[in-house]
Structure formats: C-alpha cells, structure tokens
PDB file of C-alpha atoms in Angstrom:
ATOM      1  CA  MET A   1     189.016 232.170 143.651  1.00 37.00           C
ATOM      2  CA  THR A   2     190.465 230.590 146.783  1.00 39.00           C
ATOM      3  CA  ASN A   3     192.119 231.941 149.893  1.00 41.00           C
ATOM      4  CA  ALA A   4     193.829 228.651 150.701  1.00 44.00           C
ATOM      5  CA  TYR A   5     197.604 228.867 150.476  1.00 46.00           C
ATOM      6  CA  SER A   6     199.321 226.899 147.775  1.00 50.00           C
ATOM      7  CA  PRO A   7     202.794 227.440 146.288  1.00 53.00           C
ATOM      8  CA  ALA A   8     201.138 227.458 142.871  1.00 50.00           C
ATOM      9  CA  THR A   9     199.000 230.461 143.810  1.00 54.00           C
ATOM     10  CA  ALA A  10     201.771 232.485 145.453  1.00 73.00           C
ATOM     11  CA  PRO A  11     202.739 235.638 143.519  1.00 81.00           C
ATOM     12  CA  PHE A  12     206.251 234.361 142.840  1.00 86.00           C
ATOM     13  CA  ALA A  13     204.872 231.278 141.076  1.00 87.00           C
ATOM     14  CA  HIS A  14     203.743 233.460 138.155  1.00 93.00           C
ATOM     15  CA  ASP A  15     205.677 234.970 135.266  1.00 95.00           C
ATOM     16  CA  ARG A  16     202.853 237.371 134.438  1.00 96.00           C
ATOM     17  CA  PHE A  17     200.778 239.193 137.044  1.00 95.00           C
ATOM     18  CA  LEU A  18     199.177 242.515 137.899  1.00 95.00           C
ATOM     19  CA  ALA A  19     199.976 244.636 140.949  1.00 94.00           C
ATOM     20  CA  ARG A  20     197.820 247.578 142.016  1.00 91.00           C
ATOM     21  CA  ARG A  21     197.615 250.114 144.796  1.00 86.00           C
ATOM     22  CA  LYS A  22     194.554 252.046 145.899  1.00 76.00           C
ATOM     23  CA  ILE A  23     195.410 255.748 145.882  1.00 67.00           C
ATOM     24  CA  PHE A  24     193.102 256.696 148.773  1.00 66.00           C
ATOM     25  CA  GLU A  25     194.911 254.429 151.227  1.00 63.00           C
ATOM     26  CA  LEU A  26     197.551 257.069 151.888  1.00 59.00           C
ATOM     27  CA  PHE A  27     198.505 256.372 155.494  1.00 67.00           C
ATOM     28  CA  SER A  28     198.636 252.613 155.313  1.00 76.00           C
ATOM     29  CA  PRO A  29     198.979 251.697 151.623  1.00 81.00           C
ATOM     30  CA  LYS A  30     197.741 248.311 150.464  1.00 88.00           C
ATOM     31  CA  PHE A  31     198.898 246.438 147.392  1.00 92.00           C
ATOM     32  CA  TYR A  32     196.911 243.746 145.601  1.00 93.00           C
ATOM     33  CA  PHE A  33     198.328 241.059 143.296  1.00 95.00           C
ATOM     34  CA  SER A  34     196.345 239.067 140.770  1.00 94.00           C
ATOM     35  CA  ASP A  35     197.135 236.575 138.029  1.00 92.00           C
ATOM     36  CA  GLU A  36     196.263 236.923 134.354  1.00 90.00           C
ATOM     37  CA  LEU A  37     192.723 235.692 135.015  1.00 91.00           C
ATOM     38  CA  GLY A  38     192.109 238.202 137.788  1.00 91.00           C
ATOM     39  CA  ASN A  39     192.486 235.699 140.650  1.00 91.00           C
ATOM     40  CA  ALA A  40     193.985 237.138 143.831  1.00 91.00           C
ATOM     41  CA  ILE A  41     197.474 235.737 144.467  1.00 92.00           C
ATOM     42  CA  GLY A  42     198.896 238.116 147.068  1.00 94.00           C
ATOM     43  CA  PHE A  43     198.259 241.019 149.413  1.00 95.00           C
ATOM     44  CA  CYS A  44     200.602 243.524 150.988  1.00 92.00           C
ATOM     45  CA  LYS A  45     200.084 246.199 153.614  1.00 84.00           C
ATOM     46  CA  GLN A  46     202.683 248.869 154.300  1.00 80.00           C
ATOM     47  CA  LYS A  47     202.927 249.894 157.936  1.00 75.00           C
ATOM     48  CA  ALA A  48     202.220 253.570 158.574  1.00 67.00           C
ATOM     49  CA  PHE A  49     204.497 256.030 160.360  1.00 59.00           C
ATOM     50  CA  LYS A  50     207.552 253.775 160.431  1.00 66.00           C
ATOM     51  CA  LEU A  51     210.994 255.398 160.515  1.00 65.00           C
ATOM     52  CA  LYS A  52     212.332 252.293 158.786  1.00 77.00           C
ATOM     53  CA  GLU A  53     210.246 250.749 156.029  1.00 82.00           C
ATOM     54  CA  ASP A  54     208.775 247.413 157.093  1.00 88.00           C
ATOM     55  CA  ILE A  55     206.596 245.736 154.477  1.00 91.00           C
ATOM     56  CA  ARG A  56     205.033 242.252 154.569  1.00 93.00           C
ATOM     57  CA  LEU A  57     203.575 240.211 151.717  1.00 94.00           C
ATOM     58  CA  TYR A  58     200.756 237.756 152.487  1.00 95.00           C
ATOM     59  CA  THR A  59     198.804 235.236 150.461  1.00 92.00           C
ATOM     60  CA  ASP A  60     195.575 237.214 150.959  1.00 90.00           C
ATOM     61  CA  GLN A  61     193.832 239.944 152.945  1.00 91.00           C
ATOM     62  CA  THR A  62     193.367 237.757 156.020  1.00 93.00           C
ATOM     63  CA  MET A  63     197.144 238.189 156.513  1.00 93.00           C
ATOM     64  CA  SER A  64     197.240 234.716 158.040  1.00 92.00           C
ATOM     65  CA  HIS A  65     200.127 233.424 155.916  1.00 92.00           C
ATOM     66  CA  GLU A  66     203.165 235.670 155.455  1.00 94.00           C
ATOM     67  CA  LEU A  67     205.341 235.082 152.397  1.00 94.00           C
ATOM     68  CA  LEU A  68     207.943 237.853 152.347  1.00 94.00           C
ATOM     69  CA  HIS A  69     209.360 240.483 154.660  1.00 94.00           C
ATOM     70  CA  ILE A  70     210.924 243.615 153.147  1.00 94.00           C
ATOM     71  CA  ARG A  71     212.800 245.900 155.506  1.00 92.00           C
ATOM     72  CA  ALA A  72     214.992 248.947 155.072  1.00 91.00           C
ATOM     73  CA  ARG A  73     218.483 248.842 156.536  1.00 90.00           C
ATOM     74  CA  LYS A  74     218.544 252.517 157.466  1.00 84.00           C
ATOM     75  CA  ILE A  75     216.142 255.128 158.775  1.00 77.00           C
ATOM     76  CA  LEU A  76     214.676 257.531 156.204  1.00 65.00           C
ATOM     77  CA  ASP A  77     217.577 257.067 153.792  1.00 63.00           C
ATOM     78  CA  PHE A  78     216.907 258.122 150.193  1.00 63.00           C
ATOM     79  CA  SER A  79     219.249 255.419 148.908  1.00 70.00           C
ATOM     80  CA  SER A  80     218.748 252.741 151.552  1.00 80.00           C
ATOM     81  CA  ALA A  81     218.999 249.061 150.720  1.00 91.00           C
ATOM     82  CA  TYR A  82     215.961 246.882 151.395  1.00 94.00           C
ATOM     83  CA  ASP A  83     216.522 243.333 152.561  1.00 96.00           C
ATOM     84  CA  VAL A  84     214.121 240.734 151.159  1.00 97.00           C
ATOM     85  CA  ILE A  85     213.532 237.821 153.534  1.00 96.00           C
ATOM     86  CA  ASP A  86     211.616 234.608 152.909  1.00 94.00           C
ATOM     87  CA  SER A  87     209.182 234.485 155.830  1.00 94.00           C
ATOM     88  CA  ALA A  88     208.956 230.680 155.848  1.00 91.00           C
ATOM     89  CA  THR A  89     212.698 230.087 156.223  1.00 93.00           C
ATOM     90  CA  GLN A  90     213.798 233.490 157.600  1.00 95.00           C
ATOM     91  CA  GLN A  91     216.575 233.367 155.005  1.00 95.00           C
ATOM     92  CA  GLN A  92     217.583 236.457 153.082  1.00 96.00           C
ATOM     93  CA  VAL A  93     216.722 236.135 149.395  1.00 96.00           C
ATOM     94  CA  GLY A  94     218.604 239.252 148.345  1.00 97.00           C
ATOM     95  CA  ALA A  95     218.327 243.008 148.516  1.00 97.00           C
ATOM     96  CA  LEU A  96     217.223 245.983 146.456  1.00 97.00           C
ATOM     97  CA  LYS A  97     218.844 249.402 146.604  1.00 94.00           C
ATOM     98  CA  ARG A  98     217.610 252.659 145.115  1.00 88.00           C
ATOM     99  CA  ARG A  99     220.270 254.582 143.217  1.00 80.00           C
ATOM    100  CA  GLY A 100     219.814 257.679 145.391  1.00 64.00           C
ATOM    101  CA  LEU A 101     220.517 260.936 143.584  1.00 56.00           C
ATOM    102  CA  LYS A 102     220.618 259.196 140.207  1.00 57.00           C
ATOM    103  CA  SER A 103     216.958 258.225 140.679  1.00 52.00           C
ATOM    104  CA  ILE A 104     215.920 261.865 140.926  1.00 58.00           C
ATOM    105  CA  LEU A 105     216.117 262.124 137.136  1.00 63.00           C
ATOM    106  CA  LYS A 106     215.505 258.503 136.210  1.00 74.00           C
ATOM    107  CA  ASP A 107     214.433 255.705 138.546  1.00 81.00           C
ATOM    108  CA  GLU A 108     217.030 252.990 138.957  1.00 88.00           C
ATOM    109  CA  TRP A 109     217.391 250.187 141.488  1.00 93.00           C
ATOM    110  CA  VAL A 110     220.277 247.787 142.083  1.00 95.00           C
ATOM    111  CA  VAL A 111     219.374 244.104 142.468  1.00 97.00           C
ATOM    112  CA  MET A 112     221.630 242.125 144.835  1.00 97.00           C
ATOM    113  CA  ASP A 113     221.801 238.476 145.784  1.00 96.00           C
ATOM    114  CA  SER A 114     221.849 237.081 149.327  1.00 95.00           C
ATOM    115  CA  LEU A 115     225.570 237.940 149.615  1.00 96.00           C
ATOM    116  CA  ASP A 116     224.989 241.557 148.550  1.00 95.00           C
ATOM    117  CA  GLN A 117     226.599 240.896 145.189  1.00 96.00           C
ATOM    118  CA  ASP A 118     225.279 243.161 142.429  1.00 96.00           C
ATOM    119  CA  ILE A 119     223.436 240.975 139.913  1.00 97.00           C
ATOM    120  CA  GLY A 120     221.253 243.433 138.019  1.00 97.00           C
ATOM    121  CA  ARG A 121     219.285 246.616 137.648  1.00 96.00           C
ATOM    122  CA  ILE A 122     215.703 247.800 137.454  1.00 95.00           C
ATOM    123  CA  VAL A 123     215.601 250.928 135.315  1.00 92.00           C
ATOM    124  CA  GLU A 124     212.975 253.350 134.068  1.00 86.00           C
ATOM    125  CA  ASP A 125     212.403 253.059 130.335  1.00 81.00           C
ATOM    126  CA  SER A 126     214.079 256.235 129.016  1.00 63.00           C
ATOM    127  CA  THR A 127     215.705 259.393 130.313  1.00 54.00           C
ATOM    128  CA  ALA A 128     213.625 261.625 128.050  1.00 52.00           C
ATOM    129  CA  LEU A 129     210.329 260.161 129.239  1.00 55.00           C
ATOM    130  CA  ALA A 130     211.529 260.168 132.834  1.00 51.00           C
ATOM    131  CA  LEU A 131     212.306 263.895 132.641  1.00 52.00           C
ATOM    132  CA  ALA A 132     208.943 264.568 130.979  1.00 54.00           C
ATOM    133  CA  ARG A 133     207.182 262.733 133.815  1.00 50.00           C
ATOM    134  CA  ARG A 134     208.988 264.769 136.445  1.00 55.00           C
ATOM    135  CA  PHE A 135     208.897 268.227 134.895  1.00 51.00           C
ATOM    136  CA  VAL A 136     206.001 268.244 132.411  1.00 51.00           C
ATOM    137  CA  THR A 137     203.269 265.778 133.394  1.00 54.00           C
ATOM    138  CA  ASP A 138     203.038 262.662 135.531  1.00 64.00           C
ATOM    139  CA  LEU A 139     200.311 261.298 133.271  1.00 65.00           C
ATOM    140  CA  ILE A 140     202.879 259.523 131.089  1.00 67.00           C
ATOM    141  CA  PRO A 141     202.801 255.826 132.125  1.00 74.00           C
ATOM    142  CA  GLN A 142     206.060 254.455 133.480  1.00 82.00           C
ATOM    143  CA  LYS A 143     207.775 251.339 132.263  1.00 88.00           C
ATOM    144  CA  PHE A 144     210.598 249.555 134.059  1.00 93.00           C
ATOM    145  CA  ARG A 145     213.083 247.072 132.627  1.00 95.00           C
ATOM    146  CA  PHE A 146     214.439 244.206 134.730  1.00 97.00           C
ATOM    147  CA  ILE A 147     218.038 243.451 133.771  1.00 97.00           C
ATOM    148  CA  VAL A 148     220.016 240.557 135.245  1.00 97.00           C
ATOM    149  CA  ARG A 149     223.655 239.912 134.378  1.00 94.00           C
ATOM    150  CA  GLY A 150     223.387 242.164 131.345  1.00 94.00           C
ATOM    151  CA  HIS A 151     220.204 240.628 129.916  1.00 94.00           C
ATOM    152  CA  GLU A 152     216.684 242.031 130.005  1.00 96.00           C
ATOM    153  CA  VAL A 153     214.521 239.426 131.714  1.00 97.00           C
ATOM    154  CA  GLY A 154     211.253 241.286 132.119  1.00 97.00           C
ATOM    155  CA  THR A 155     209.262 244.502 132.330  1.00 97.00           C
ATOM    156  CA  ALA A 156     206.764 246.234 134.584  1.00 95.00           C
ATOM    157  CA  ALA A 157     204.480 248.605 132.689  1.00 93.00           C
ATOM    158  CA  GLN A 158     202.204 251.115 134.365  1.00 87.00           C
ATOM    159  CA  ASN A 159     198.548 251.143 133.420  1.00 82.00           C
ATOM    160  CA  TRP A 160     197.762 254.720 134.391  1.00 70.00           C
ATOM    161  CA  ASN A 161     194.794 254.987 136.675  1.00 65.00           C
ATOM    162  CA  PHE A 162     194.581 257.866 139.172  1.00 61.00           C
ATOM    163  CA  PHE A 163     192.437 255.906 141.631  1.00 65.00           C
ATOM    164  CA  ALA A 164     194.394 252.640 141.517  1.00 69.00           C
ATOM    165  CA  PRO A 165     197.894 252.757 139.992  1.00 78.00           C
ATOM    166  CA  LYS A 166     198.728 249.407 138.398  1.00 89.00           C
ATOM    167  CA  LEU A 167     201.825 247.642 137.149  1.00 93.00           C
ATOM    168  CA  SER A 168     201.522 244.862 134.601  1.00 95.00           C
ATOM    169  CA  VAL A 169     204.522 242.595 135.130  1.00 97.00           C
ATOM    170  CA  ASP A 170     205.890 240.278 132.439  1.00 97.00           C
ATOM    171  CA  LEU A 171     208.821 238.012 133.298  1.00 97.00           C
ATOM    172  CA  THR A 172     208.322 235.496 130.497  1.00 96.00           C
ATOM    173  CA  GLY A 173     211.659 236.628 129.056  1.00 95.00           C
ATOM    174  CA  ASP A 174     213.306 234.791 131.948  1.00 96.00           C
ATOM    175  CA  PRO A 175     212.353 231.112 131.508  1.00 95.00           C
ATOM    176  CA  GLY A 176     215.438 230.034 133.453  1.00 94.00           C
ATOM    177  CA  ARG A 177     214.417 232.251 136.381  1.00 94.00           C
ATOM    178  CA  GLU A 178     217.725 234.065 136.687  1.00 95.00           C
ATOM    179  CA  LEU A 179     215.766 236.638 138.659  1.00 96.00           C
ATOM    180  CA  ASP A 180     214.382 235.061 141.827  1.00 95.00           C
ATOM    181  CA  ARG A 181     210.645 235.716 141.686  1.00 94.00           C
ATOM    182  CA  ARG A 182     210.634 236.669 145.353  1.00 94.00           C
ATOM    183  CA  LEU A 183     213.061 239.474 144.552  1.00 95.00           C
ATOM    184  CA  ALA A 184     210.937 240.446 141.555  1.00 95.00           C
ATOM    185  CA  ILE A 185     207.785 240.674 143.690  1.00 95.00           C
ATOM    186  CA  ALA A 186     209.637 242.712 146.320  1.00 95.00           C
ATOM    187  CA  ALA A 187     210.874 245.055 143.596  1.00 95.00           C
ATOM    188  CA  VAL A 188     207.343 245.602 142.300  1.00 95.00           C
ATOM    189  CA  ILE A 189     206.133 246.395 145.814  1.00 93.00           C
ATOM    190  CA  LEU A 190     208.931 248.943 146.260  1.00 92.00           C
ATOM    191  CA  LEU A 191     208.233 250.498 142.856  1.00 90.00           C
ATOM    192  CA  LEU A 192     204.612 251.049 143.897  1.00 88.00           C
ATOM    193  CA  ALA A 193     205.455 252.093 147.456  1.00 84.00           C
ATOM    194  CA  ILE A 194     208.610 254.197 147.104  1.00 77.00           C
ATOM    195  CA  GLU A 195     208.406 255.520 143.559  1.00 62.00           C
ATOM    196  CA  GLY A 196     204.636 255.862 143.957  1.00 53.00           C
ATOM    197  CA  ARG A 197     205.170 258.041 146.998  1.00 48.00           C
ATOM    198  CA  GLN A 198     207.609 260.166 145.007  1.00 48.00           C
ATOM    199  CA  GLY A 199     204.933 260.633 142.335  1.00 46.00           C
TER     200      GLY A 199
END
C-alpha cells in the first residue's frame, strides 16, 4: 500500500471499489475508499457543524492532496443540489440533487452535468424494500442503481455492518464511462453521508 498520489490510485480510476464509514465518528464522519484488493485509494472527512455541507475527498488520511470538493448550494435544504468540483482545476464536474419529498419513501438523486443538465438518476432498488427499511426494519441492506441517459451503468450495494456501513460499488457496466467517475465518487459519499444520516 502506498500513500503517494498517482492518477491510477485515485478512487475515480476504478470501476469497482468499496466505500465505508465508521459509525462512531458521528460529529465529523470519515469515509474510507479501497480497491478490490483492499488498498486504500481515497479518504474523505465531513466537516462538523456546517450550515452548508462542505465535503472534501483526499488521496489518503494525511489530507495533503485534495481531489474533489463537494458543496451544497443552500443552507440546510432537504433537496439542495451539491456541486462537485475538481480540486486540481477548480472546474465544476457536475452536480447531484436529492429528490426532496420523493426521497422520503424511496431515495432518489438527480445527476447533472457541468451545465446543470439532467443526465441521470441514482435510485434505491425497489419501493417495497425502501418502505420496509423505513417502517419495519433498517437491517435490510440498501442497493442503489446508477442510471445515465436511460441506461443502468452501475450499482452500489450495502454490506450491512452496524459499526462500519459499507457500499460495494460496481461500475463495470459503464465501459465507455458515460458517468464521470468523479461524479460517481461524489454520489457515493453523499449516499453514505446524507442517506446514512437519515438512517
């Protein structure tokens, strides 16, 4: 395992990876990314007590090399859009927006490009399971589908673990990379941070 930065080891260089959050880090959540072999490929720390979400993705826990900046457009808005910015170029990659009231019953996010054009959705697997999770038990693992321009390009499946919730991400169904991997990584962070908080 190496802490040296390389584009090949960045989270968005991988089509399969694991993202996890430690449940006991409630006030300043941390998210850890690893490849299929268990090698660390990214680290994220969510700032505590912010009126507007401000999340940074780094190559590792030293936080010496920032990769992405995710920031909410509005203060404490249930359906706020989150801009995703490439930290190296300061260019906006795109944005992600939670479908507000619709997400109360079934999680759904809108994926937008750098011009705020709607290009896809991230949706919870089924309405029936979503309702069961909310009103019966939250022990049913979640699964999210990544859909771009009408085609499913990947999934994020929860590996239920009370102490360290995990999402196993598989984007191998998108060999042409219709979904920018930076947007995909940002989406996974928000699923763990926002939907995880809801849980």
